[in-house]
C-alpha cells in the first residue's frame, strides 16, 4: 500500500479519539430516572463535552455544574460550565470546587447525582483542608508534577490533601444515589484514581501518601506534612455505608481506543499490534525502549514482520531536570525515540495525548521519523541537549513536527503509534 505516513498516523489518532467520544459512550450508560431531582456534577478535560452529551441523551429535568480546563468549554443549556487552570490549580478552580460541593448539598435519598469524571480533574478541583491554603495545594501539585511519580501515586497524595477528592464529593451528596461515569486516563483503569476520585473512594491511606512523598523525595510545605501526619487527612474508605448505593461505570478507556486504532489500521491495509495499554515509567526511558523495538523490526523483522503498526497507551512521567524547558510527556518520549531511530529509513511515529494537549503548550504531541534529528540540527536545535533540559517542544517546533489537533473533548491517556514500513 502507498500512503503518506503522517496522514496515516493522524487517521489512527482520530480513530482512537472517536472510540472515546462521550456522545457514543454516555448513551450506553444512562442511569435510571429517580423519583426526585437529577444533579449533574463533573470535572476534567473532557467534562464539558460529557455534560453536553448527557444533556442531549437525558429526557428529563436536570441541573448541574462541571469544571473543565480553560479553552475546553462547550455550550450547554442546563448544565453550567466553569473553567479553571490545568495543570497548576488557580482561584477559579477553588471556586469551582465549592460550587460542586454546594450543588450536591441538601439532597435526599430520592435524588440522583450524576458525576462526569475525566482526567485532569485533580488540578481542576483544588479544595485544601482547614489549615491549608490554595498556595499549599499548588505547591503539592508542582512537587508531584516534578517528581516523576506515576499518576496512581500522585493521586494518592492529592486525595489526602483535599476536601473534595477521594470520594468526599460523593460523601457530601449522601443520602442521594451517585452514579459516576468515568473516562479513564489511568493505566489499569482504576476509577478511584481518575481525577483523584472525587466520587469514588479508594483504599490507599495517608500512611501510603507519606511513603510516596518519602520515596520520591518530594519537598512539601511543613503545613502539608503536618496535615498528612494527622487524622484529618484520612479519606473515606470504600466500605463506608455512604457509598453503598453508588454506581461506577468506566465508559471509555485506553484499551478500547487502542483496539479502535488497530482496527482502523487494518481497515487501511496495515497490520497492527498493541504492545500495552498501561505503560508507565520515565518518558525518555520508555521512548528509548520503543526505539529499540522499532530498530529490531526494521533490521531483522522481529518480533514483528514488516510492515507493522505498533501501538501503546498508558501514561509516562517526566522528572524535571531543568527549569524553563517546554514540553510534555509525549514530546519527551518522542524526542528520546527520535534519537534512538536517527538515520533509519521507514520508521515513522506519532505520540500524542488524546485530550489534545501535551504539557502546557497547544500541541497534543509530535511526529518523528529517522530524519527528525537531522532536521532539528539543520534548524539549530541540539536534540540531546534539549532532551536533557526537558525542552522537547522547542526541538520539535524547530523541525516543524508538532502535532496540533486542538482539544478533543475526551481523555483516555496517551497514544503512541509507530509505523515500520
Short mmCIF file of N, CA and C in Angstrom, two decimals, residues 79-256:
data_model
loop_
_atom_site.label_atom_id
_atom_site.label_comp_id
_atom_site.label_asym_id
_atom_site.label_seq_id
_atom_site.Cartn_x
_atom_site.Cartn_y
_atom_site.Cartn_z
N UNK A 79 -26.70 22.68 32.10
CA UNK A 79 -25.54 22.45 32.97
C UNK A 79 -24.57 23.61 32.80
N UNK A 80 -24.20 24.23 33.91
CA UNK A 80 -23.27 25.35 33.86
C UNK A 80 -21.84 24.83 33.69
N UNK A 81 -21.11 25.43 32.76
CA UNK A 81 -19.73 25.03 32.50
C UNK A 81 -18.79 26.09 33.07
N UNK A 82 -17.93 25.67 33.98
CA UNK A 82 -16.91 26.54 34.55
C UNK A 82 -15.55 26.17 33.98
N UNK A 83 -14.63 27.11 33.99
CA UNK A 83 -13.28 26.85 33.52
C UNK A 83 -12.27 27.22 34.61
N UNK A 84 -11.18 26.46 34.66
CA UNK A 84 -10.13 26.70 35.64
C UNK A 84 -8.80 26.26 35.05
N UNK A 85 -7.73 26.44 35.83
CA UNK A 85 -6.39 26.19 35.33
C UNK A 85 -5.99 24.72 35.44
N UNK A 86 -5.19 24.28 34.50
CA UNK A 86 -4.58 22.96 34.47
C UNK A 86 -3.25 23.10 33.72
N UNK A 87 -2.14 22.55 34.22
CA UNK A 87 -2.04 21.55 35.28
C UNK A 87 -1.82 22.12 36.69
N UNK A 88 -1.63 23.43 36.82
CA UNK A 88 -1.43 24.03 38.15
C UNK A 88 -2.73 24.72 38.56
N UNK A 89 -3.31 24.38 39.72
CA UNK A 89 -4.60 24.94 40.15
C UNK A 89 -4.58 26.45 40.30
N UNK A 90 -5.79 27.06 40.26
CA UNK A 90 -5.89 28.50 40.49
C UNK A 90 -7.15 28.82 41.28
N UNK A 91 -7.40 30.12 41.50
CA UNK A 91 -8.55 30.56 42.28
C UNK A 91 -9.87 30.14 41.65
N UNK A 92 -9.92 30.11 40.31
CA UNK A 92 -11.15 29.69 39.63
C UNK A 92 -11.47 28.25 39.95
N UNK A 93 -10.45 27.41 40.05
CA UNK A 93 -10.67 26.02 40.43
C UNK A 93 -11.14 25.89 41.86
N UNK A 94 -10.61 26.73 42.74
CA UNK A 94 -11.04 26.73 44.14
C UNK A 94 -12.52 27.07 44.23
N UNK A 95 -12.95 28.09 43.47
CA UNK A 95 -14.36 28.48 43.46
C UNK A 95 -15.22 27.38 42.85
N UNK A 96 -14.71 26.71 41.82
CA UNK A 96 -15.46 25.64 41.18
C UNK A 96 -15.68 24.47 42.14
N UNK A 97 -14.67 24.13 42.91
CA UNK A 97 -14.82 23.05 43.90
C UNK A 97 -15.95 23.35 44.87
N UNK A 98 -16.01 24.59 45.32
CA UNK A 98 -17.08 24.97 46.24
C UNK A 98 -18.45 24.90 45.57
N UNK A 99 -18.51 25.27 44.30
CA UNK A 99 -19.76 25.19 43.56
C UNK A 99 -20.23 23.74 43.45
N UNK A 100 -19.32 22.82 43.19
CA UNK A 100 -19.71 21.42 43.08
C UNK A 100 -20.19 20.88 44.42
N UNK A 101 -19.48 21.23 45.49
CA UNK A 101 -19.90 20.77 46.82
C UNK A 101 -21.27 21.35 47.19
N UNK A 102 -21.51 22.60 46.84
CA UNK A 102 -22.80 23.22 47.12
C UNK A 102 -23.92 22.57 46.31
N UNK A 103 -23.60 22.18 45.07
CA UNK A 103 -24.61 21.59 44.18
C UNK A 103 -25.15 20.29 44.72
N UNK A 104 -24.34 19.54 45.48
CA UNK A 104 -24.79 18.23 45.97
C UNK A 104 -25.23 18.27 47.42
N UNK A 105 -25.25 19.43 48.04
CA UNK A 105 -25.64 19.50 49.45
C UNK A 105 -27.16 19.53 49.58
N UNK A 106 -27.65 19.00 50.69
CA UNK A 106 -29.08 19.05 50.98
C UNK A 106 -29.94 18.13 50.15
N UNK A 107 -29.37 17.10 49.55
CA UNK A 107 -30.15 16.18 48.73
C UNK A 107 -30.75 15.06 49.58
N UNK A 108 -31.69 14.33 49.00
CA UNK A 108 -32.37 13.26 49.71
C UNK A 108 -32.10 11.93 49.00
N UNK A 109 -32.58 10.85 49.60
CA UNK A 109 -32.37 9.53 49.02
C UNK A 109 -33.18 9.34 47.74
N UNK A 110 -34.11 10.23 47.45
CA UNK A 110 -34.86 10.16 46.20
C UNK A 110 -34.13 10.85 45.04
N UNK A 111 -33.05 11.55 45.34
CA UNK A 111 -32.34 12.31 44.32
C UNK A 111 -31.20 11.51 43.71
N UNK A 112 -30.78 11.94 42.52
CA UNK A 112 -29.70 11.28 41.79
C UNK A 112 -28.62 12.30 41.45
N UNK A 113 -27.38 11.95 41.76
CA UNK A 113 -26.23 12.75 41.33
C UNK A 113 -25.50 11.97 40.25
N UNK A 114 -25.31 12.60 39.11
CA UNK A 114 -24.52 12.00 38.02
C UNK A 114 -23.20 12.73 37.96
N UNK A 115 -22.12 12.00 38.19
CA UNK A 115 -20.78 12.59 38.19
C UNK A 115 -20.08 12.24 36.88
N UNK A 116 -19.67 13.26 36.14
CA UNK A 116 -18.98 13.10 34.86
C UNK A 116 -17.50 13.40 35.10
N UNK A 117 -16.70 12.36 35.15
CA UNK A 117 -15.32 12.50 35.61
C UNK A 117 -14.35 12.08 34.50
N UNK A 118 -13.36 12.93 34.26
CA UNK A 118 -12.32 12.59 33.29
C UNK A 118 -10.98 13.08 33.78
N UNK A 119 -9.93 12.69 33.11
CA UNK A 119 -8.58 13.07 33.51
C UNK A 119 -8.39 14.57 33.52
N UNK A 120 -7.56 15.03 34.42
CA UNK A 120 -7.35 16.47 34.58
C UNK A 120 -8.13 17.05 35.73
N UNK A 121 -9.08 16.30 36.26
CA UNK A 121 -9.92 16.79 37.34
C UNK A 121 -9.16 17.07 38.63
N UNK A 122 -8.03 16.40 38.82
CA UNK A 122 -7.27 16.62 40.05
C UNK A 122 -6.84 18.08 40.17
N UNK A 123 -6.28 18.63 39.10
CA UNK A 123 -5.83 20.02 39.14
C UNK A 123 -6.99 21.00 39.11
N UNK A 124 -8.10 20.60 38.50
CA UNK A 124 -9.24 21.49 38.34
C UNK A 124 -10.09 21.60 39.60
N UNK A 125 -9.82 20.73 40.59
CA UNK A 125 -10.62 20.72 41.82
C UNK A 125 -9.76 20.95 43.06
N UNK A 126 -9.08 22.07 43.15
CA UNK A 126 -8.36 22.35 44.40
C UNK A 126 -9.35 22.65 45.52
N UNK A 127 -9.13 22.04 46.66
CA UNK A 127 -10.02 22.26 47.80
C UNK A 127 -9.27 21.91 49.07
N UNK A 128 -8.35 22.77 49.48
CA UNK A 128 -7.48 22.44 50.62
C UNK A 128 -8.24 22.34 51.93
N UNK A 129 -7.84 21.42 52.79
CA UNK A 129 -8.48 21.27 54.10
C UNK A 129 -8.20 22.47 55.01
N UNK A 130 -8.90 22.52 56.13
CA UNK A 130 -8.68 23.58 57.11
C UNK A 130 -7.21 23.62 57.52
N UNK A 131 -6.67 24.81 57.57
CA UNK A 131 -5.28 24.97 57.94
C UNK A 131 -4.33 25.03 56.76
N UNK A 132 -4.82 24.69 55.58
CA UNK A 132 -4.00 24.75 54.36
C UNK A 132 -4.61 25.78 53.41
N UNK A 133 -3.80 26.25 52.50
CA UNK A 133 -4.23 27.28 51.55
C UNK A 133 -4.13 26.78 50.13
N UNK A 134 -4.66 27.57 49.20
CA UNK A 134 -4.50 27.24 47.78
C UNK A 134 -3.03 27.18 47.43
N UNK A 135 -2.23 28.09 48.00
CA UNK A 135 -0.79 28.08 47.74
C UNK A 135 -0.16 26.75 48.16
N UNK A 136 -0.64 26.18 49.27
CA UNK A 136 -0.13 24.87 49.71
C UNK A 136 -0.50 23.79 48.69
N UNK A 137 -1.74 23.83 48.20
CA UNK A 137 -2.15 22.80 47.23
C UNK A 137 -1.40 22.96 45.91
N UNK A 138 -1.13 24.20 45.53
CA UNK A 138 -0.33 24.44 44.32
C UNK A 138 1.07 23.88 44.51
N UNK A 139 1.65 24.09 45.69
CA UNK A 139 2.99 23.57 45.97
C UNK A 139 3.01 22.05 45.90
N UNK A 140 1.97 21.41 46.42
CA UNK A 140 1.85 19.95 46.34
C UNK A 140 1.80 19.52 44.88
N UNK A 141 0.96 20.19 44.10
CA UNK A 141 0.79 19.82 42.70
C UNK A 141 2.10 19.98 41.92
N UNK A 142 2.80 21.08 42.14
CA UNK A 142 4.06 21.31 41.44
C UNK A 142 5.11 20.27 41.83
N UNK A 143 5.14 19.90 43.10
CA UNK A 143 6.08 18.88 43.55
C UNK A 143 5.76 17.53 42.93
N UNK A 144 4.48 17.22 42.82
CA UNK A 144 4.08 15.95 42.20
C UNK A 144 4.47 15.92 40.73
N UNK A 145 4.21 17.01 40.01
CA UNK A 145 4.50 17.04 38.58
C UNK A 145 5.99 16.93 38.30
N UNK A 146 6.81 17.41 39.22
CA UNK A 146 8.26 17.38 39.02
C UNK A 146 8.90 16.11 39.55
N UNK A 147 8.14 15.26 40.24
CA UNK A 147 8.72 14.15 40.98
C UNK A 147 9.06 12.93 40.15
N UNK A 148 8.36 12.75 39.02
CA UNK A 148 8.50 11.52 38.25
C UNK A 148 7.65 10.38 38.79
N UNK A 149 6.80 10.64 39.77
CA UNK A 149 5.94 9.60 40.33
C UNK A 149 4.85 9.22 39.33
N UNK A 150 4.44 7.94 39.32
CA UNK A 150 3.33 7.55 38.45
C UNK A 150 2.04 8.22 38.89
N UNK A 151 1.08 8.30 37.97
CA UNK A 151 -0.15 9.03 38.24
C UNK A 151 -0.90 8.43 39.42
N UNK A 152 -0.85 7.12 39.60
CA UNK A 152 -1.55 6.50 40.73
C UNK A 152 -0.98 7.00 42.05
N UNK A 153 0.33 7.14 42.13
CA UNK A 153 0.96 7.66 43.36
C UNK A 153 0.64 9.13 43.55
N UNK A 154 0.66 9.91 42.47
CA UNK A 154 0.31 11.32 42.60
C UNK A 154 -1.08 11.49 43.19
N UNK A 155 -2.02 10.72 42.68
CA UNK A 155 -3.40 10.91 43.11
C UNK A 155 -3.66 10.37 44.51
N UNK A 156 -2.84 9.44 44.96
CA UNK A 156 -2.92 9.01 46.36
C UNK A 156 -2.56 10.16 47.29
N UNK A 157 -1.54 10.92 46.93
CA UNK A 157 -1.17 12.09 47.73
C UNK A 157 -2.25 13.16 47.64
N UNK A 158 -2.72 13.44 46.42
CA UNK A 158 -3.70 14.50 46.22
C UNK A 158 -4.97 14.28 47.03
N UNK A 159 -5.45 13.05 47.08
CA UNK A 159 -6.73 12.83 47.75
C UNK A 159 -6.64 13.03 49.27
N UNK A 160 -5.43 12.99 49.80
CA UNK A 160 -5.27 13.20 51.24
C UNK A 160 -5.01 14.65 51.60
N UNK A 161 -4.97 15.52 50.58
CA UNK A 161 -4.79 16.95 50.83
C UNK A 161 -5.97 17.67 50.17
N UNK A 162 -7.18 17.22 50.48
CA UNK A 162 -8.36 17.74 49.79
C UNK A 162 -9.62 17.51 50.61
N UNK A 163 -10.62 18.35 50.37
CA UNK A 163 -11.94 18.14 50.97
C UNK A 163 -12.96 17.71 49.92
N UNK A 164 -12.50 17.40 48.69
CA UNK A 164 -13.43 17.01 47.64
C UNK A 164 -13.01 15.71 46.94
N UNK A 165 -11.72 15.39 46.97
CA UNK A 165 -11.22 14.19 46.29
C UNK A 165 -11.35 12.97 47.21
N UNK A 166 -11.00 11.80 46.67
CA UNK A 166 -11.02 10.58 47.48
C UNK A 166 -12.40 10.18 47.94
N UNK A 167 -13.44 10.44 47.12
CA UNK A 167 -14.80 10.06 47.47
C UNK A 167 -15.55 11.09 48.27
N UNK A 168 -14.90 12.20 48.62
CA UNK A 168 -15.54 13.16 49.52
C UNK A 168 -16.72 13.89 48.86
N UNK A 169 -16.68 14.08 47.54
CA UNK A 169 -17.81 14.72 46.86
C UNK A 169 -19.04 13.83 46.92
N UNK A 170 -18.87 12.53 46.75
CA UNK A 170 -19.99 11.59 46.87
C UNK A 170 -20.49 11.53 48.30
N UNK A 171 -19.58 11.58 49.25
CA UNK A 171 -20.00 11.57 50.66
C UNK A 171 -20.84 12.80 50.98
N UNK A 172 -20.48 13.94 50.38
CA UNK A 172 -21.24 15.17 50.60
C UNK A 172 -22.64 15.08 49.99
N UNK A 173 -22.80 14.25 48.96
CA UNK A 173 -24.10 14.09 48.30
C UNK A 173 -25.02 13.14 49.04
N UNK A 174 -24.50 12.33 49.94
CA UNK A 174 -25.31 11.36 50.68
C UNK A 174 -26.45 12.06 51.41
N UNK A 175 -27.66 11.48 51.40
CA UNK A 175 -28.04 10.12 51.02
C UNK A 175 -28.48 9.95 49.56
N UNK A 176 -28.23 10.93 48.71
CA UNK A 176 -28.58 10.77 47.29
C UNK A 176 -27.77 9.63 46.67
N UNK A 177 -28.34 9.00 45.67
CA UNK A 177 -27.63 7.98 44.91
C UNK A 177 -26.66 8.67 43.95
N UNK A 178 -25.44 8.16 43.86
CA UNK A 178 -24.42 8.75 43.00
C UNK A 178 -24.03 7.75 41.92
N UNK A 179 -24.14 8.16 40.67
CA UNK A 179 -23.70 7.35 39.55
C UNK A 179 -22.56 8.08 38.86
N UNK A 180 -21.38 7.47 38.85
CA UNK A 180 -20.20 8.08 38.26
C UNK A 180 -19.93 7.48 36.88
N UNK A 181 -19.84 8.36 35.88
CA UNK A 181 -19.48 7.95 34.52
C UNK A 181 -18.07 8.47 34.28
N UNK A 182 -17.14 7.55 34.09
CA UNK A 182 -15.71 7.89 34.14
C UNK A 182 -15.05 7.61 32.79
N UNK A 183 -14.36 8.62 32.28
CA UNK A 183 -13.47 8.44 31.13
C UNK A 183 -12.06 8.29 31.70
N UNK A 184 -11.51 7.10 31.59
CA UNK A 184 -10.27 6.77 32.30
C UNK A 184 -9.02 7.19 31.53
N UNK A 185 -8.14 7.90 32.22
CA UNK A 185 -6.80 8.19 31.70
C UNK A 185 -5.75 7.54 32.58
N UNK A 186 -6.16 6.53 33.35
CA UNK A 186 -5.27 5.89 34.31
C UNK A 186 -4.87 4.50 33.82
N UNK A 187 -3.58 4.18 33.78
CA UNK A 187 -3.20 2.81 33.43
C UNK A 187 -3.88 1.80 34.34
N UNK A 188 -4.56 0.83 33.76
CA UNK A 188 -5.31 -0.13 34.54
C UNK A 188 -6.75 0.25 34.79
N UNK A 189 -7.11 1.50 34.49
CA UNK A 189 -8.50 1.98 34.53
C UNK A 189 -9.16 1.88 35.89
N UNK A 190 -8.39 2.11 36.97
CA UNK A 190 -9.00 2.16 38.31
C UNK A 190 -9.76 3.48 38.44
N UNK A 191 -11.09 3.44 38.52
CA UNK A 191 -11.86 4.69 38.51
C UNK A 191 -11.60 5.59 39.71
N UNK A 192 -11.18 5.01 40.83
CA UNK A 192 -10.90 5.82 42.02
C UNK A 192 -9.67 6.71 41.83
N UNK A 193 -8.86 6.44 40.82
CA UNK A 193 -7.66 7.23 40.60
C UNK A 193 -7.85 8.29 39.52
N UNK A 194 -8.92 8.21 38.75
CA UNK A 194 -9.18 9.22 37.72
C UNK A 194 -9.62 10.51 38.41
N UNK A 195 -8.91 11.60 38.14
CA UNK A 195 -9.19 12.90 38.79
C UNK A 195 -9.12 12.79 40.31
N UNK A 196 -8.36 11.83 40.81
CA UNK A 196 -8.24 11.58 42.26
C UNK A 196 -9.57 11.18 42.89
N UNK A 197 -10.47 10.62 42.08
CA UNK A 197 -11.70 10.01 42.58
C UNK A 197 -12.59 10.87 43.44
N UNK A 198 -13.11 12.00 42.95
CA UNK A 198 -13.99 12.81 43.79
C UNK A 198 -15.25 12.07 44.25
N UNK A 199 -15.72 11.12 43.47
CA UNK A 199 -16.93 10.38 43.85
C UNK A 199 -16.67 8.89 44.04
N UNK A 200 -15.41 8.48 44.01
CA UNK A 200 -15.08 7.06 44.13
C UNK A 200 -13.99 6.88 45.18
N UNK A 201 -14.32 6.28 46.33
CA UNK A 201 -13.31 6.08 47.38
C UNK A 201 -12.31 5.01 46.99
N UNK A 202 -11.17 5.02 47.68
CA UNK A 202 -10.10 4.08 47.37
C UNK A 202 -9.37 3.74 48.65
N UNK A 203 -8.75 2.55 48.69
CA UNK A 203 -8.25 2.01 49.95
C UNK A 203 -6.93 2.60 50.43
N UNK A 204 -6.18 3.30 49.57
CA UNK A 204 -4.88 3.85 50.00
C UNK A 204 -5.06 4.81 51.17
N UNK A 205 -4.12 4.77 52.10
CA UNK A 205 -4.21 5.54 53.34
C UNK A 205 -3.22 6.71 53.34
N UNK A 206 -3.33 7.56 54.37
CA UNK A 206 -2.38 8.67 54.48
C UNK A 206 -0.97 8.14 54.75
N UNK A 207 -0.87 6.95 55.35
CA UNK A 207 0.46 6.35 55.52
C UNK A 207 1.07 6.03 54.15
N UNK A 208 0.23 5.59 53.22
CA UNK A 208 0.70 5.35 51.85
C UNK A 208 1.15 6.66 51.21
N UNK A 209 0.38 7.72 51.44
CA UNK A 209 0.74 9.03 50.89
C UNK A 209 2.08 9.50 51.42
N UNK A 210 2.31 9.31 52.72
CA UNK A 210 3.59 9.73 53.32
C UNK A 210 4.75 8.92 52.76
N UNK A 211 4.53 7.62 52.51
CA UNK A 211 5.59 6.80 51.92
C UNK A 211 5.93 7.28 50.51
N UNK A 212 4.91 7.68 49.75
CA UNK A 212 5.14 8.17 48.39
C UNK A 212 5.96 9.46 48.43
N UNK A 213 5.61 10.35 49.34
CA UNK A 213 6.37 11.59 49.49
C UNK A 213 7.83 11.30 49.79
N UNK A 214 8.06 10.33 50.68
CA UNK A 214 9.44 9.98 51.04
C UNK A 214 10.16 9.30 49.88
N UNK A 215 9.49 8.37 49.22
CA UNK A 215 10.11 7.60 48.14
C UNK A 215 10.58 8.50 47.00
N UNK A 216 9.75 9.49 46.65
CA UNK A 216 10.09 10.37 45.53
C UNK A 216 10.73 11.69 45.98
N UNK A 217 11.08 11.74 47.27
CA UNK A 217 11.84 12.85 47.82
C UNK A 217 11.19 14.20 47.51
N UNK A 218 9.91 14.26 47.72
CA UNK A 218 9.18 15.50 47.48
C UNK A 218 9.37 16.46 48.64
N UNK A 219 9.55 17.70 48.32
CA UNK A 219 9.64 18.74 49.33
C UNK A 219 8.32 19.49 49.39
N UNK A 220 7.53 19.18 50.42
CA UNK A 220 6.22 19.78 50.58
C UNK A 220 6.24 20.77 51.74
N UNK A 221 5.34 21.75 51.73
CA UNK A 221 5.27 22.71 52.84
C UNK A 221 5.08 22.01 54.19
N UNK A 222 5.63 22.60 55.24
CA UNK A 222 5.53 21.99 56.57
C UNK A 222 4.08 21.78 56.98
N UNK A 223 3.21 22.72 56.62
CA UNK A 223 1.80 22.59 56.99
C UNK A 223 1.17 21.37 56.31
N UNK A 224 1.58 21.08 55.08
CA UNK A 224 1.06 19.91 54.36
C UNK A 224 1.54 18.63 55.02
N UNK A 225 2.81 18.57 55.37
CA UNK A 225 3.34 17.37 56.03
C UNK A 225 2.66 17.15 57.37
N UNK A 226 2.40 18.22 58.11
CA UNK A 226 1.70 18.08 59.39
C UNK A 226 0.29 17.56 59.17
N UNK A 227 -0.35 18.05 58.14
CA UNK A 227 -1.70 17.57 57.82
C UNK A 227 -1.69 16.08 57.48
N UNK A 228 -0.75 15.66 56.63
CA UNK A 228 -0.68 14.24 56.23
C UNK A 228 -0.41 13.33 57.42
N UNK A 229 0.22 13.86 58.44
CA UNK A 229 0.52 13.06 59.63
C UNK A 229 -0.63 13.03 60.63
N UNK A 230 -1.72 13.75 60.33
CA UNK A 230 -2.84 13.84 61.27
C UNK A 230 -4.06 13.06 60.79
N UNK A 231 -4.96 12.78 61.72
CA UNK A 231 -6.20 12.07 61.38
C UNK A 231 -7.05 12.86 60.40
N UNK A 232 -6.88 14.16 60.33
CA UNK A 232 -7.69 14.99 59.44
C UNK A 232 -7.48 14.64 57.98
N UNK A 233 -6.35 14.00 57.66
CA UNK A 233 -6.06 13.64 56.26
C UNK A 233 -6.77 12.36 55.83
N UNK A 234 -7.29 11.59 56.77
CA UNK A 234 -7.91 10.31 56.43
C UNK A 234 -9.06 10.49 55.44
N UNK A 235 -9.05 9.71 54.38
CA UNK A 235 -10.10 9.75 53.36
C UNK A 235 -11.14 8.68 53.63
N UNK A 236 -12.37 8.84 53.14
CA UNK A 236 -13.38 7.80 53.31
C UNK A 236 -12.92 6.47 52.73
N UNK A 237 -13.32 5.39 53.37
CA UNK A 237 -12.95 4.05 52.92
C UNK A 237 -14.01 3.52 51.95
N UNK A 238 -13.65 2.59 51.07
CA UNK A 238 -14.64 2.02 50.14
C UNK A 238 -15.82 1.33 50.82
N UNK A 239 -15.61 0.84 52.05
CA UNK A 239 -16.71 0.16 52.76
C UNK A 239 -17.57 1.11 53.58
N UNK A 240 -17.36 2.41 53.44
CA UNK A 240 -18.19 3.40 54.11
C UNK A 240 -19.63 3.25 53.62
N UNK A 241 -20.61 3.12 54.53
CA UNK A 241 -22.01 2.88 54.12
C UNK A 241 -22.58 3.99 53.24
N UNK A 242 -21.98 5.17 53.24
CA UNK A 242 -22.49 6.25 52.39
C UNK A 242 -22.32 5.94 50.90
N UNK A 243 -21.48 4.97 50.56
CA UNK A 243 -21.24 4.62 49.16
C UNK A 243 -21.98 3.36 48.73
N UNK A 244 -22.83 2.83 49.61
CA UNK A 244 -23.46 1.54 49.34
C UNK A 244 -24.31 1.55 48.07
N UNK A 245 -24.98 2.66 47.82
CA UNK A 245 -25.88 2.72 46.66
C UNK A 245 -25.20 3.32 45.42
N UNK A 246 -23.92 3.63 45.51
CA UNK A 246 -23.23 4.26 44.40
C UNK A 246 -22.96 3.27 43.27
N UNK A 247 -22.92 3.80 42.05
CA UNK A 247 -22.55 3.01 40.88
C UNK A 247 -21.39 3.72 40.18
N UNK A 248 -20.50 2.92 39.61
CA UNK A 248 -19.36 3.48 38.88
C UNK A 248 -19.23 2.75 37.55
N UNK A 249 -19.17 3.51 36.47
CA UNK A 249 -19.03 2.92 35.14
C UNK A 249 -17.88 3.60 34.40
N UNK A 250 -16.87 2.82 33.99
CA UNK A 250 -15.82 3.34 33.11
C UNK A 250 -16.35 3.27 31.69
N UNK A 251 -16.65 4.43 31.10
CA UNK A 251 -17.34 4.45 29.81
C UNK A 251 -16.37 4.60 28.63
N UNK A 252 -15.12 4.93 28.89
CA UNK A 252 -14.11 5.00 27.84
C UNK A 252 -12.75 4.79 28.48
N UNK A 253 -11.83 4.16 27.71
CA UNK A 253 -10.52 3.84 28.26
C UNK A 253 -9.50 3.70 27.15
N UNK A 254 -8.24 3.65 27.54
CA UNK A 254 -7.17 3.48 26.56
C UNK A 254 -7.29 2.15 25.84
N UNK A 255 -7.70 1.10 26.55
CA UNK A 255 -7.81 -0.22 25.92
C UNK A 255 -8.78 -0.20 24.75
N UNK A 256 -9.95 0.41 24.97
CA UNK A 256 -10.95 0.48 23.91
C UNK A 256 -10.44 1.32 22.74
#
